[in-house]
Short mmCIF file of C-alpha atoms in Angstrom, two decimals:
data_model
loop_
_atom_site.label_atom_id
_atom_site.label_comp_id
_atom_site.label_asym_id
_atom_site.label_seq_id
_atom_site.Cartn_x
_atom_site.Cartn_y
_atom_site.Cartn_z
CA MET A 111 -0.08 0.12 -0.07
CA LYS A 112 1.11 3.41 -0.78
CA GLN A 113 2.54 5.52 2.28
CA GLN A 114 1.37 8.85 2.54
CA GLY A 115 3.91 11.60 1.64
CA MET A 116 6.10 8.96 0.24
CA GLY A 117 6.33 11.05 -3.14
CA SER A 118 5.71 9.64 -6.94
CA TYR A 119 8.92 10.60 -8.74
CA ARG A 120 9.05 6.85 -10.10
CA TRP A 121 6.03 7.76 -12.33
CA THR A 122 8.04 10.73 -13.84
CA ILE A 123 10.51 8.00 -15.03
CA CYS A 124 7.66 5.90 -16.19
CA ALA A 125 6.26 8.96 -18.29
CA LEU A 126 9.93 9.48 -19.84
CA LEU A 127 9.78 5.50 -20.90
CA PHE A 128 6.18 6.19 -22.42
CA PHE A 129 7.50 8.97 -24.34
CA ALA A 130 10.55 6.91 -25.72
CA THR A 131 8.41 4.12 -26.45
CA THR A 132 6.09 6.65 -28.45
CA VAL A 133 8.85 7.85 -30.39
CA ASN A 134 10.34 4.43 -31.08
CA TYR A 135 6.84 3.29 -32.84
CA LEU A 136 6.45 6.44 -34.57
CA ASP A 137 9.85 6.14 -36.29
CA ARG A 138 9.35 2.38 -37.19
CA GLN A 139 5.86 2.82 -38.54
CA VAL A 140 6.52 5.62 -41.00
CA LEU A 141 7.67 3.19 -43.47
CA SER A 142 4.55 0.86 -43.25
CA LEU A 143 2.18 3.68 -43.69
CA LEU A 144 3.77 5.25 -46.60
CA ALA A 145 4.34 1.63 -48.20
CA PRO A 146 1.17 1.28 -50.56
CA ASP A 147 2.53 5.01 -52.25
CA LEU A 148 6.26 4.06 -52.07
CA SER A 149 5.65 0.62 -53.60
CA LYS A 150 3.68 2.17 -56.65
CA GLU A 151 6.49 4.74 -56.86
CA PHE A 152 9.24 2.18 -57.01
CA GLY A 153 7.46 -0.65 -58.47
CA TRP A 154 7.75 -2.91 -55.36
CA THR A 155 6.20 -6.16 -55.05
CA ASN A 156 5.04 -7.67 -51.81
CA THR A 157 8.15 -9.77 -51.71
CA ASP A 158 10.26 -6.62 -52.13
CA TYR A 159 8.52 -4.85 -49.16
CA ALA A 160 8.83 -7.96 -47.10
CA ASN A 161 12.76 -8.29 -47.68
CA ILE A 162 12.95 -4.43 -46.54
CA THR A 163 10.79 -5.03 -43.27
CA ALA A 164 12.78 -8.20 -42.79
CA VAL A 165 16.07 -6.43 -42.83
CA PHE A 166 14.91 -4.50 -39.96
CA GLN A 167 13.58 -7.26 -38.05
CA PHE A 168 16.84 -9.31 -38.59
CA VAL A 169 19.28 -6.63 -37.22
CA TYR A 170 16.91 -5.74 -34.67
CA ALA A 171 16.95 -9.46 -33.52
CA ILE A 172 20.56 -9.83 -33.53
CA SER A 173 21.37 -6.25 -31.81
CA MET A 174 18.64 -7.04 -29.14
CA LEU A 175 21.24 -9.59 -27.86
CA PHE A 176 23.85 -7.33 -27.63
CA ALA A 177 21.88 -4.35 -26.68
CA GLY A 178 20.94 -5.90 -23.29
CA ARG A 179 24.41 -6.70 -22.44
CA VAL A 180 25.62 -3.20 -23.56
CA VAL A 181 22.62 -1.78 -21.14
CA ASP A 182 23.71 -4.20 -18.29
CA LYS A 183 27.34 -2.63 -19.05
CA LEU A 184 26.91 0.99 -19.47
CA GLY A 185 23.96 1.55 -17.24
CA THR A 186 20.55 2.76 -18.07
CA LYS A 187 21.10 6.34 -18.53
CA ALA A 188 24.05 6.25 -21.08
CA ALA A 189 22.74 3.21 -22.63
CA PHE A 190 19.21 4.68 -23.42
CA VAL A 191 20.90 7.97 -24.75
CA LEU A 192 23.09 5.96 -27.20
CA ALA A 193 20.15 3.97 -28.36
CA ILE A 194 17.88 6.74 -29.34
CA LEU A 195 20.73 8.69 -30.98
CA VAL A 196 21.27 6.08 -33.40
CA TRP A 197 17.80 5.08 -33.95
CA SER A 198 16.79 8.87 -34.37
CA ILE A 199 19.66 9.24 -36.94
CA GLY A 200 18.26 5.78 -38.84
CA ALA A 201 14.94 7.53 -38.78
CA VAL A 202 16.24 10.50 -40.77
CA MET A 203 18.46 8.40 -43.08
CA HIS A 204 15.19 7.06 -44.83
CA ALA A 205 14.55 10.45 -46.31
CA PHE A 206 18.12 10.15 -48.12
CA ALA A 207 17.32 6.16 -49.23
CA LEU A 208 17.98 6.57 -52.89
CA GLY A 209 21.24 8.35 -52.28
CA LEU A 210 22.20 5.41 -49.93
CA GLY A 211 20.98 2.99 -52.46
CA SER A 212 23.07 4.52 -55.27
CA GLY A 213 26.21 4.47 -53.17
CA MET A 214 25.48 0.88 -52.27
CA ALA A 215 24.77 -0.11 -55.91
CA SER A 216 28.11 1.51 -57.13
CA VAL A 217 29.98 -0.38 -54.32
CA LEU A 218 28.67 -3.78 -55.20
CA ASN A 219 29.06 -2.98 -58.97
CA ALA A 220 32.63 -2.30 -58.31
CA LEU A 221 33.17 -5.49 -56.56
CA GLY A 222 31.42 -7.28 -59.75
CA LEU A 223 28.41 -8.10 -57.66
CA ALA A 224 24.75 -7.80 -58.66
CA ALA A 225 23.28 -4.76 -57.52
CA VAL A 226 20.08 -4.38 -55.35
CA PRO A 227 17.56 -1.92 -56.91
CA VAL A 228 18.52 1.67 -55.53
CA SER A 229 15.23 2.19 -53.65
CA ILE A 230 15.25 -1.17 -51.98
CA ALA A 231 18.74 -1.09 -51.04
CA GLY A 232 18.68 2.52 -49.82
CA PHE A 233 15.58 1.66 -47.48
CA MET A 234 17.69 -1.55 -46.29
CA ILE A 235 20.27 0.29 -45.06
CA ALA A 236 18.07 2.80 -43.24
CA ARG A 237 16.15 0.08 -41.69
CA ALA A 238 19.15 -1.67 -40.55
CA VAL A 239 20.55 1.63 -38.74
CA LEU A 240 17.01 2.24 -37.23
CA ALA A 241 16.80 -1.30 -35.95
CA LEU A 242 20.42 -0.98 -34.35
CA GLY A 243 19.19 1.81 -32.27
CA GLU A 244 15.80 0.70 -31.45
CA ALA A 245 16.92 -2.77 -29.99
CA GLY A 246 17.98 -0.94 -27.23
CA ASN A 247 14.50 0.59 -26.22
CA PHE A 248 12.95 -2.26 -24.45
CA PRO A 249 16.15 -3.82 -22.74
CA ALA A 250 16.87 -0.24 -21.22
CA ALA A 251 12.80 0.30 -20.26
CA ILE A 252 12.72 -2.88 -18.49
CA LYS A 253 15.78 -2.43 -16.60
CA ALA A 254 14.93 1.13 -15.84
CA THR A 255 11.49 -0.15 -14.48
CA ALA A 256 13.19 -2.63 -12.25
CA GLU A 257 15.16 -0.02 -11.01
CA TYR A 258 12.50 2.43 -10.07
CA PHE A 259 9.59 0.04 -9.24
CA PRO A 260 8.75 -2.80 -6.74
CA LYS A 261 7.73 -6.14 -8.30
CA LYS A 262 4.00 -5.57 -7.52
CA GLU A 263 4.09 -2.27 -9.73
CA ARG A 264 6.29 -3.32 -12.40
CA ALA A 265 3.65 -4.77 -14.78
CA PHE A 266 1.48 -1.74 -14.47
CA ALA A 267 4.54 0.54 -15.13
CA THR A 268 5.40 -1.53 -18.05
CA GLY A 269 1.79 -1.63 -19.16
CA ILE A 270 1.81 2.36 -19.07
CA PHE A 271 5.13 2.70 -20.87
CA ASN A 272 4.44 -0.14 -23.50
CA SER A 273 1.20 1.92 -24.37
CA GLY A 274 3.60 4.38 -26.04
CA ALA A 275 3.93 1.84 -28.62
CA ASN A 276 0.05 2.29 -29.41
CA VAL A 277 0.15 6.05 -28.98
CA GLY A 278 2.92 6.11 -31.38
CA ALA A 279 0.58 3.69 -33.67
CA VAL A 280 -2.34 5.95 -33.25
CA LEU A 281 -0.48 9.45 -33.97
CA ALA A 282 1.19 7.95 -37.01
CA PRO A 283 -1.58 7.35 -39.21
CA ILE A 284 -2.66 10.98 -38.43
CA CYS A 285 0.50 12.87 -38.97
CA VAL A 286 2.78 11.20 -41.50
CA PRO A 287 0.16 10.91 -44.44
CA LEU A 288 -0.34 14.59 -43.89
CA LEU A 289 3.41 15.43 -43.62
CA ALA A 290 3.90 13.59 -46.78
CA ALA A 291 0.99 14.97 -48.69
CA VAL A 292 2.26 18.57 -47.64
CA TRP A 293 5.92 18.28 -47.87
CA GLY A 294 6.70 14.90 -49.47
CA TRP A 295 7.64 11.51 -47.93
CA GLN A 296 11.13 12.35 -47.27
CA ALA A 297 9.95 15.41 -45.05
CA ALA A 298 7.76 12.84 -43.08
CA PHE A 299 10.85 10.80 -42.04
CA VAL A 300 12.91 13.68 -41.25
CA ALA A 301 10.19 15.40 -38.90
CA VAL A 302 9.28 12.34 -37.13
CA GLY A 303 13.03 11.10 -36.72
CA ALA A 304 14.01 14.47 -35.29
CA ILE A 305 11.65 13.91 -32.16
CA GLY A 306 13.96 11.40 -30.71
CA PHE A 307 16.57 14.22 -29.74
CA VAL A 308 14.01 16.35 -27.85
CA TRP A 309 13.64 13.17 -25.87
CA MET A 310 17.34 12.97 -25.42
CA GLY A 311 17.43 16.13 -23.43
CA LEU A 312 14.65 15.33 -21.19
CA TRP A 313 16.27 11.89 -20.39
CA ILE A 314 19.67 13.39 -19.49
CA THR A 315 18.23 16.16 -17.22
CA PHE A 316 15.83 13.76 -15.18
CA TYR A 317 17.19 10.49 -14.99
CA ASP A 318 19.74 8.84 -12.56
CA LYS A 319 19.87 5.93 -10.71
CA PRO A 320 17.39 5.80 -7.72
CA GLU A 321 20.10 5.85 -5.15
CA GLN A 322 21.88 8.95 -6.94
CA GLN A 323 18.50 10.66 -7.54
CA LYS A 324 18.16 13.80 -5.57
CA ARG A 325 14.38 14.26 -6.49
CA LEU A 326 13.60 10.87 -4.82
CA SER A 327 12.45 11.09 -1.23
CA LYS A 328 13.93 8.55 1.25
CA GLU A 329 10.50 7.11 1.68
CA GLU A 330 9.93 6.46 -1.99
CA LEU A 331 13.64 5.22 -2.20
CA ALA A 332 12.62 2.46 0.61
CA TYR A 333 9.46 1.69 -1.20
CA ILE A 334 11.31 1.14 -4.47
CA THR A 335 13.84 -1.14 -2.74
CA SER A 336 11.85 -3.04 -0.49
CA ASP A 337 11.95 -6.28 -2.73
CA ASP A 338 15.60 -6.34 -2.33
CA ALA A 339 15.39 -7.19 1.59
CA HIS A 340 13.39 -10.44 0.59
CA VAL A 341 15.96 -11.46 -2.30
CA GLY A 342 19.10 -12.14 -0.22
CA THR A 343 22.73 -11.05 -0.30
CA HIS A 344 23.26 -12.47 -3.70
CA ALA A 345 21.01 -10.22 -5.50
CA GLY A 346 22.73 -7.11 -3.91
CA ALA A 347 25.63 -4.81 -4.97
CA ALA A 348 28.34 -7.56 -4.75
CA GLY A 349 26.39 -9.85 -7.21
CA LEU A 350 28.20 -10.56 -10.54
CA ALA A 351 25.98 -10.60 -13.71
CA LEU A 352 25.39 -13.68 -15.22
CA SER A 353 26.93 -14.51 -18.58
CA TRP A 354 25.20 -15.36 -21.60
CA VAL A 355 26.00 -19.01 -21.44
CA ALA A 356 25.02 -18.96 -17.82
CA LEU A 357 21.51 -17.50 -18.38
CA LEU A 358 20.99 -20.01 -21.37
CA ALA A 359 21.38 -22.90 -18.68
CA TYR A 360 18.00 -21.59 -17.11
CA ARG A 361 14.65 -22.53 -18.21
CA GLN A 362 13.31 -19.30 -17.35
CA THR A 363 15.47 -17.71 -19.89
CA TRP A 364 13.98 -20.26 -22.58
CA ALA A 365 10.46 -19.63 -21.15
CA PHE A 366 10.72 -16.11 -22.14
CA ALA A 367 12.51 -16.48 -25.27
CA PHE A 368 9.81 -18.69 -26.61
CA GLY A 369 7.12 -16.31 -25.31
CA LYS A 370 8.98 -13.51 -27.40
CA PHE A 371 9.67 -15.76 -30.41
CA MET A 372 5.78 -16.98 -30.88
CA THR A 373 4.15 -13.49 -30.55
CA ASP A 374 6.57 -10.46 -31.35
CA GLY A 375 6.10 -11.74 -34.90
CA VAL A 376 2.40 -11.36 -34.53
CA TRP A 377 2.68 -7.77 -33.46
CA TRP A 378 5.11 -6.83 -36.14
CA PHE A 379 2.79 -8.44 -38.97
CA PHE A 380 -0.18 -6.23 -37.88
CA LEU A 381 2.28 -3.34 -37.43
CA PHE A 382 3.94 -3.40 -40.95
CA TRP A 383 1.12 -5.19 -42.97
CA LEU A 384 -2.30 -3.72 -42.09
CA PRO A 385 -1.83 -0.56 -44.00
CA LYS A 386 -1.13 -2.94 -47.26
CA TYR A 387 -3.85 -5.37 -45.99
CA LEU A 388 -6.49 -2.53 -46.13
CA SER A 389 -5.27 -1.34 -49.39
CA ALA A 390 -5.07 -4.87 -50.96
CA GLN A 391 -8.52 -6.19 -49.80
CA TYR A 392 -10.62 -2.87 -49.35
CA GLY A 393 -8.88 -0.83 -51.88
CA MET A 394 -8.20 1.98 -49.19
CA THR A 395 -5.83 4.60 -49.70
CA SER A 396 -3.31 6.30 -47.09
CA SER A 397 -5.83 9.05 -45.96
CA ASP A 398 -9.01 6.08 -45.77
CA ILE A 399 -6.76 4.14 -43.35
CA GLN A 400 -6.21 6.91 -40.75
CA LEU A 401 -9.50 6.46 -39.00
CA PRO A 402 -9.48 2.66 -38.66
CA LEU A 403 -5.88 2.34 -37.69
CA ALA A 404 -6.38 5.20 -35.04
CA ILE A 405 -9.16 3.42 -33.69
CA LEU A 406 -7.49 -0.09 -33.64
CA TYR A 407 -4.32 1.22 -31.83
CA SER A 408 -6.62 3.32 -29.13
CA MET A 409 -8.06 -0.11 -28.28
CA THR A 410 -4.60 -1.54 -28.12
CA MET A 411 -3.35 1.22 -25.61
CA ILE A 412 -6.46 0.11 -23.26
CA GLY A 413 -5.16 -3.40 -23.68
CA SER A 414 -1.61 -2.41 -22.67
CA VAL A 415 -2.70 -0.45 -19.56
CA GLY A 416 -5.36 -2.74 -18.46
CA GLY A 417 -3.15 -5.99 -19.13
CA GLY A 418 -0.40 -4.57 -16.99
CA TYR A 419 -2.82 -4.05 -13.96
CA PHE A 420 -4.66 -7.15 -14.47
CA PRO A 421 -2.28 -9.54 -12.39
CA THR A 422 -2.63 -7.36 -9.30
CA TYR A 423 -6.22 -9.15 -9.09
CA PHE A 424 -4.52 -12.36 -8.67
CA ILE A 425 -1.53 -11.04 -6.49
CA ASN A 426 -4.02 -9.45 -3.96
CA LYS A 427 -5.59 -12.67 -3.66
CA GLY A 428 -2.13 -14.06 -2.50
CA ALA A 429 -0.45 -15.31 -5.74
CA SER A 430 3.02 -14.57 -6.18
CA PRO A 431 3.80 -11.72 -8.92
CA TYR A 432 4.94 -14.49 -11.06
CA ASP A 433 1.96 -16.88 -10.56
CA GLY A 434 -0.27 -13.85 -10.74
CA ARG A 435 1.14 -13.01 -14.23
CA MET A 436 0.77 -16.30 -15.50
CA ARG A 437 -2.89 -16.67 -14.38
CA ALA A 438 -3.27 -13.25 -16.01
CA MET A 439 -1.55 -14.09 -19.57
CA PHE A 440 -3.67 -17.18 -19.98
CA VAL A 441 -6.86 -15.29 -19.97
CA ILE A 442 -5.21 -12.81 -22.33
CA ALA A 443 -4.12 -15.62 -24.79
CA LEU A 444 -7.42 -16.47 -25.27
CA PHE A 445 -8.76 -12.79 -26.61
CA PRO A 446 -6.68 -13.11 -29.80
CA LEU A 447 -8.89 -16.23 -31.05
CA VAL A 448 -11.46 -13.59 -32.00
CA VAL A 449 -8.88 -13.06 -35.11
CA LEU A 450 -9.99 -16.16 -36.76
CA LEU A 451 -13.18 -14.32 -37.60
CA ALA A 452 -11.80 -11.47 -39.42
CA GLN A 453 -11.58 -13.03 -42.72
CA PRO A 454 -14.78 -14.98 -42.74
CA PHE A 455 -16.74 -11.99 -41.63
CA GLY A 456 -14.84 -9.42 -43.46
CA TYR A 457 -17.07 -9.10 -46.21
CA ILE A 458 -19.76 -7.33 -44.16
CA SER A 459 -17.26 -4.22 -43.63
CA PHE A 460 -13.69 -3.41 -43.42
CA TRP A 461 -14.72 -2.47 -39.66
CA VAL A 462 -15.18 -6.18 -39.00
CA PRO A 463 -11.43 -7.07 -39.52
CA VAL A 464 -10.19 -3.85 -37.97
CA LEU A 465 -12.22 -4.09 -34.75
CA LEU A 466 -11.31 -8.04 -34.46
CA VAL A 467 -7.60 -7.47 -35.04
CA GLY A 468 -7.85 -4.57 -32.44
CA ILE A 469 -8.98 -6.85 -29.89
CA GLY A 470 -5.98 -8.97 -30.82
CA THR A 471 -3.35 -6.23 -30.84
CA ALA A 472 -4.96 -5.10 -27.43
CA ALA A 473 -4.55 -8.64 -26.12
CA HIS A 474 -0.89 -8.65 -27.61
CA GLN A 475 -0.11 -5.46 -25.58
CA ALA A 476 -1.49 -6.84 -22.49
CA TRP A 477 0.56 -10.17 -22.89
CA SER A 478 3.57 -8.35 -23.87
CA ALA A 479 3.27 -6.06 -20.54
CA ASN A 480 3.29 -9.28 -18.38
CA LEU A 481 5.80 -10.99 -20.48
CA PHE A 482 8.49 -8.31 -20.14
CA THR A 483 7.96 -8.39 -16.38
CA THR A 484 8.32 -12.28 -15.82
CA VAL A 485 11.97 -11.45 -16.41
CA SER A 486 12.25 -8.87 -13.41
CA ASP A 487 10.22 -11.46 -11.37
CA MET A 488 12.68 -14.21 -11.65
CA PHE A 489 16.11 -12.54 -12.34
CA PRO A 490 18.28 -10.17 -10.46
CA LYS A 491 18.70 -6.49 -11.50
CA ARG A 492 22.11 -6.67 -12.99
CA SER A 493 20.85 -9.47 -15.56
CA ILE A 494 17.69 -8.29 -16.90
CA ALA A 495 18.51 -6.22 -19.88
CA SER A 496 20.63 -9.28 -20.93
CA VAL A 497 17.66 -11.88 -20.40
CA VAL A 498 15.45 -9.14 -22.16
CA GLY A 499 17.97 -8.93 -25.24
CA ILE A 500 18.11 -12.70 -25.70
CA GLY A 501 14.10 -12.77 -25.71
CA GLY A 502 14.25 -9.68 -27.82
CA MET A 503 16.43 -11.57 -30.33
CA ALA A 504 14.14 -14.60 -30.42
CA GLY A 505 11.22 -12.27 -31.08
CA GLY A 506 13.04 -10.67 -33.93
CA LEU A 507 13.94 -13.81 -35.48
CA GLY A 508 10.25 -14.81 -35.02
CA GLY A 509 8.98 -11.50 -36.91
CA VAL A 510 11.61 -12.17 -39.71
CA LEU A 511 10.14 -15.57 -40.18
CA ILE A 512 6.42 -14.30 -40.07
CA THR A 513 7.35 -11.50 -42.48
CA LYS A 514 8.98 -13.65 -44.94
CA ILE A 515 6.03 -16.20 -44.82
CA GLY A 516 3.61 -13.25 -45.54
CA GLY A 517 5.45 -11.45 -48.36
CA TRP A 518 5.40 -15.06 -50.11
CA LEU A 519 1.82 -16.06 -49.30
CA PHE A 520 0.27 -12.65 -50.37
CA ASP A 521 2.46 -12.69 -53.80
CA HIS A 522 1.43 -16.08 -54.43
CA TYR A 523 -2.18 -16.07 -53.79
CA GLY A 524 -2.22 -12.39 -55.04
CA ALA A 525 -1.11 -13.96 -58.45
CA LEU A 526 -3.96 -16.37 -58.43
CA GLY A 527 -6.35 -13.31 -57.78
CA GLN A 528 -6.92 -14.87 -54.01
CA VAL A 529 -4.94 -12.53 -51.80
CA SER A 530 -7.47 -13.02 -49.26
CA THR A 531 -6.60 -16.56 -48.62
CA GLY A 532 -3.21 -15.54 -47.85
CA TYR A 533 -4.39 -13.31 -45.24
CA THR A 534 -6.65 -15.94 -43.80
CA ILE A 535 -3.79 -18.31 -43.20
CA MET A 536 -1.76 -15.59 -41.69
CA PHE A 537 -4.66 -14.56 -39.31
CA SER A 538 -5.06 -17.74 -38.22
CA GLY A 539 -1.57 -18.24 -37.26
CA CYS A 540 -1.43 -15.07 -35.30
CA ALA A 541 -4.72 -16.10 -33.53
CA VAL A 542 -3.48 -19.36 -31.96
CA ALA A 543 0.26 -18.35 -31.31
CA TYR A 544 -0.48 -16.85 -27.63
CA LEU A 545 -2.10 -20.28 -26.36
CA LEU A 546 0.84 -22.03 -27.70
CA ALA A 547 3.35 -19.84 -26.30
CA TRP A 548 1.65 -20.09 -22.73
CA CYS A 549 1.61 -23.65 -22.86
CA VAL A 550 5.22 -24.00 -23.55
CA MET A 551 6.12 -21.45 -20.94
CA LYS A 552 4.24 -22.91 -18.11
CA THR A 553 5.71 -26.46 -19.05
CA LEU A 554 9.19 -25.07 -18.88
CA VAL A 555 8.63 -22.89 -15.59
CA PRO A 556 5.51 -24.67 -13.83
CA ARG A 557 6.28 -22.95 -10.64
CA TYR A 558 8.10 -19.65 -9.46
CA GLN A 559 11.71 -19.58 -8.80
CA VAL A 560 13.89 -16.65 -8.38
CA ILE A 561 17.41 -16.88 -9.69
CA THR A 562 20.23 -15.25 -7.68
CA GLU A 563 23.46 -13.91 -8.96
CA PRO A 564 26.69 -15.58 -7.81
CA SER A 565 28.46 -13.46 -4.94
CA ALA A 566 31.85 -11.65 -6.00
#
């Protein structure tokens, strides 16, 4: 229970994480919103677009592994500054994709290698830099949450900052097409990418470790660190961060990684492909999809915050934080099953798949808020970002797989005049992914067990 006069500075940190995640998703979604127009301008096929997005996902996956380690080594403050600096530069680089592609083609020609089309090569380079930086967001944010919140508040705090993804997804369809229509697609990338530099200044000003934070009261600091007294000395300051090899020896690591592998790709599929889906199946333009996507991601924001708070129902009834989260995640995993109805009833109106997919994406964010927090439930603070990085790599690889499968299916069935069949197959896989992930996670970690670091 909150103590009177304790203070609430930790929620200021949560607000900064929310802002960072909003910027993160604004930057990554600009391409998907402009994809229908860019595909026409540059003659991209679905496979071409899939290859561009797959580069982002592959680089993001590999970078996540190292990002987690970098965050644990550099510390949350410095690592987050580095991450957003790199991804903001990458976001702006999209505006210069043709020049980047020309340079890459010249190098490949000089080496006697076949050149990738200029537009595709340029966007691949920009996506790779964007992914390299964006990989640092969630390891740093989850670590900051573990530093500033006791376990019983972490899922709720994670749900709040994770809802920034949905705010970014709501804002992007509103502002990106407008920016592109008025000033051109290049200006859309530059304007959105520049927002990250504003966040950097706020983060540098307001973030320090809790024990060094002058704006934090003694009572709030004691509340934040209240879990440490129950963990034991092995998780204290003398603890040594676990190595990758050591972390991979734990079933808890594999449970988190499998959960990410199975479900991250679902979110990215909807994020990257929904504009093209509405364009292909309903003939909608960039301006047409603004309202549907804004409503869909508004639903998703509710799922993120509500899902983060949901486990407290079980925790207040006596369940451990981990057990409460797993019970909540089982209930949450049932909701994406409604996506199975999106295509069979899509003939009624485009609003049917939009609203049903909205329920599925809301469930994903509720799931994600809790999945992330299982790491801080089970692992000591020094190793949290590393575990998140391992899981993030698994999630990124899952995203690469689902993107490549989607691109192939849509081109294959599109050539047959049956593109809706390809979307039916993809929606079906997305719908059942969460239940499968939960069953495997529960099998790997049937009961809560905390992991301690070795003493120095």
